[in-house]
Amino acid sequence: PNNAYAYYNRGLAYYNKGQYDRAIEDYNKSIALDPNDAYNNRGNAYDRKGQYDRAIEDYTSAIVINPNHANAYYNRGAAYAKKGQYDRAIEDYNKVIALDPNDADAYYNRGLAYAIKENMGRAISDFQKACDMGDENGCTNLQRALKNR
């Protein structure tokens, strides 16, 4: 009952089974015992439930604990994009890329945000970068963006 990692791991198992409420319960217990690890995963569970504001709060908590948590920035960027807050999403994807310049998903998703904002030059650049890293979606969207330019 006092092992944060046991709750964390069981929460992860519930999450993987699609049992997000049970995952959140275990992540809550893990956070109460040791707040260093479970915020990002609890944010993922809230995200899956469509509770983007709560997810963003958890991702932000994970970032406060570890300012170099690239995955938390990535997840928060995705949640902002789902809320239509593309500038904030782009800021978070910028941070992911600064922390991990080889993250093809960050380039791809930042490219999507730029495309939605109708900044096709930047979208094409990001899709090209993602494609160069082997991301098939990046390649597909690069071809679409070049056709529609």
CSV table of C-alpha atoms in Angstrom, one decimal:
chain,number,residue,atom,x,y,z
A,1,PRO,CA,0.0,0.0,0.0
A,2,ASN,CA,3.0,2.3,0.3
A,3,ASN,CA,4.7,1.5,-3.0
A,4,ALA,CA,4.2,4.3,-5.6
A,5,TYR,CA,5.6,2.2,-8.4
A,6,ALA,CA,3.2,-0.6,-7.8
A,7,TYR,CA,0.3,1.8,-8.2
A,8,TYR,CA,2.0,3.4,-11.2
A,9,ASN,CA,2.5,0.0,-12.9
A,10,ARG,CA,-1.0,-1.2,-12.1
A,11,GLY,CA,-2.4,2.1,-13.4
A,12,LEU,CA,-0.4,1.6,-16.6
A,13,ALA,CA,-2.0,-1.9,-17.0
A,14,TYR,CA,-5.5,-0.5,-16.5
A,15,TYR,CA,-4.7,2.3,-19.0
A,16,ASN,CA,-3.5,-0.3,-21.6
A,17,LYS,CA,-6.8,-2.2,-21.1
A,18,GLY,CA,-8.8,1.0,-21.7
A,19,GLN,CA,-9.9,1.2,-18.1
A,20,TYR,CA,-9.1,4.9,-17.7
A,21,ASP,CA,-11.0,5.6,-14.5
A,22,ARG,CA,-9.2,2.7,-12.7
A,23,ALA,CA,-5.9,3.9,-14.1
A,24,ILE,CA,-6.6,7.4,-12.7
A,25,GLU,CA,-7.4,6.0,-9.3
A,26,ASP,CA,-4.0,4.2,-9.2
A,27,TYR,CA,-2.1,7.2,-10.6
A,28,ASN,CA,-3.8,9.3,-7.8
A,29,LYS,CA,-2.4,6.9,-5.2
A,30,SER,CA,1.0,6.8,-6.9
A,31,ILE,CA,1.2,10.7,-6.9
A,32,ALA,CA,0.2,10.8,-3.3
A,33,LEU,CA,3.1,8.6,-2.4
A,34,ASP,CA,5.6,10.0,-4.9
A,35,PRO,CA,4.6,12.8,-7.2
A,36,ASN,CA,7.6,12.4,-9.5
A,37,ASP,CA,6.3,9.9,-12.0
A,38,ALA,CA,2.6,9.5,-12.5
A,39,TYR,CA,1.4,12.9,-13.7
A,40,ASN,CA,2.2,12.4,-17.4
A,41,ASN,CA,0.4,9.0,-17.4
A,42,ARG,CA,-2.6,10.3,-15.5
A,43,GLY,CA,-2.7,13.1,-18.0
A,44,ASN,CA,-2.8,10.5,-20.8
A,45,ALA,CA,-5.8,8.8,-19.1
A,46,TYR,CA,-7.6,12.2,-18.8
A,47,ASP,CA,-6.8,12.8,-22.5
A,48,ARG,CA,-8.3,9.5,-23.5
A,49,LYS,CA,-11.5,10.5,-21.6
A,50,GLY,CA,-11.6,13.8,-23.5
A,51,GLN,CA,-10.9,15.8,-20.4
A,52,TYR,CA,-8.2,17.9,-22.1
A,53,ASP,CA,-8.0,20.7,-19.4
A,54,ARG,CA,-7.3,18.1,-16.7
A,55,ALA,CA,-4.8,16.4,-19.0
A,56,ILE,CA,-3.0,19.7,-19.6
A,57,GLU,CA,-2.9,20.4,-15.8
A,58,ASP,CA,-1.2,17.0,-15.3
A,59,TYR,CA,1.3,17.5,-18.2
A,60,THR,CA,2.1,20.9,-16.7
A,61,SER,CA,2.7,19.3,-13.3
A,62,ALA,CA,5.0,16.7,-14.9
A,63,ILE,CA,6.9,19.5,-16.6
A,64,VAL,CA,7.3,21.5,-13.4
A,65,ILE,CA,8.8,18.4,-11.7
A,66,ASN,CA,11.1,17.7,-14.7
A,67,PRO,CA,11.5,20.7,-17.1
A,68,ASN,CA,13.2,18.3,-19.6
A,69,HIS,CA,10.3,15.9,-19.8
A,70,ALA,CA,10.0,15.9,-23.6
A,71,ASN,CA,7.1,13.4,-23.6
A,72,ALA,CA,5.0,15.7,-21.3
A,73,TYR,CA,5.6,18.6,-23.6
A,74,TYR,CA,4.6,16.5,-26.6
A,75,ASN,CA,1.4,15.2,-24.8
A,76,ARG,CA,0.5,18.7,-23.7
A,77,GLY,CA,1.0,20.0,-27.2
A,78,ALA,CA,-1.4,17.3,-28.5
A,79,ALA,CA,-4.0,18.2,-25.9
A,80,TYR,CA,-3.7,21.9,-26.9
A,81,ALA,CA,-4.2,21.0,-30.5
A,82,LYS,CA,-7.3,19.0,-29.7
A,83,LYS,CA,-8.7,22.1,-28.0
A,84,GLY,CA,-7.9,24.2,-31.1
A,85,GLN,CA,-5.1,26.1,-29.3
A,86,TYR,CA,-2.5,25.7,-32.1
A,87,ASP,CA,-0.1,28.4,-31.1
A,88,ARG,CA,0.3,26.8,-27.7
A,89,ALA,CA,0.6,23.4,-29.3
A,90,ILE,CA,3.4,24.7,-31.5
A,91,GLU,CA,5.2,26.2,-28.5
A,92,ASP,CA,5.2,22.8,-26.9
A,93,TYR,CA,6.3,21.0,-30.0
A,94,ASN,CA,9.1,23.5,-30.3
A,95,LYS,CA,10.2,22.5,-26.8
A,96,VAL,CA,10.1,18.8,-27.7
A,97,ILE,CA,12.3,19.4,-30.7
A,98,ALA,CA,14.7,21.5,-28.7
A,99,LEU,CA,15.0,18.6,-26.2
A,100,ASP,CA,14.9,15.8,-28.8
A,101,PRO,CA,15.7,17.0,-32.3
A,102,ASN,CA,15.1,13.5,-33.6
A,103,ASP,CA,11.5,13.3,-32.6
A,104,ALA,CA,9.7,12.8,-36.0
A,105,ASP,CA,6.3,12.9,-34.4
A,106,ALA,CA,6.9,16.4,-33.0
A,107,TYR,CA,7.9,17.7,-36.4
A,108,TYR,CA,4.8,16.0,-38.0
A,109,ASN,CA,2.4,17.3,-35.4
A,110,ARG,CA,3.9,20.8,-35.5
A,111,GLY,CA,3.5,20.6,-39.3
A,112,LEU,CA,-0.2,19.8,-38.8
A,113,ALA,CA,-0.6,22.8,-36.5
A,114,TYR,CA,1.1,25.1,-39.0
A,115,ALA,CA,-1.1,23.7,-41.8
A,116,ILE,CA,-4.2,24.4,-39.9
A,117,LYS,CA,-3.0,27.9,-39.3
A,118,GLU,CA,-2.4,28.1,-43.1
A,119,ASN,CA,1.4,28.6,-42.7
A,120,MET,CA,2.2,26.2,-45.4
A,121,GLY,CA,5.9,27.1,-45.7
A,122,ARG,CA,6.5,26.0,-42.2
A,123,ALA,CA,4.1,23.0,-42.5
A,124,ILE,CA,6.0,21.7,-45.6
A,125,SER,CA,9.3,22.2,-43.8
A,126,ASP,CA,8.2,20.1,-40.8
A,127,PHE,CA,6.5,17.4,-43.0
A,128,GLN,CA,9.8,17.2,-44.9
A,129,LYS,CA,11.8,16.8,-41.7
A,130,ALA,CA,9.4,14.1,-40.4
A,131,CYS,CA,9.5,12.4,-43.8
A,132,ASP,CA,13.3,12.5,-43.9
A,133,MET,CA,13.2,10.7,-40.5
A,134,GLY,CA,11.1,7.9,-41.9
A,135,ASP,CA,7.6,9.1,-40.8
A,136,GLU,CA,5.1,7.9,-43.4
A,137,ASN,CA,2.5,10.4,-42.3
A,138,GLY,CA,5.0,13.1,-42.8
A,139,CYS,CA,5.7,11.9,-46.3
A,140,THR,CA,2.0,11.7,-47.2
A,141,ASN,CA,1.2,15.1,-45.8
A,142,LEU,CA,4.3,16.6,-47.5
A,143,GLN,CA,3.0,15.4,-50.9
A,144,ARG,CA,-0.5,16.8,-50.1
A,145,ALA,CA,0.9,20.1,-49.0
A,146,LEU,CA,3.1,20.4,-52.1
A,147,LYS,CA,0.1,19.6,-54.4
A,148,ASN,CA,-2.1,22.2,-52.7
A,149,ARG,CA,0.5,24.9,-52.4
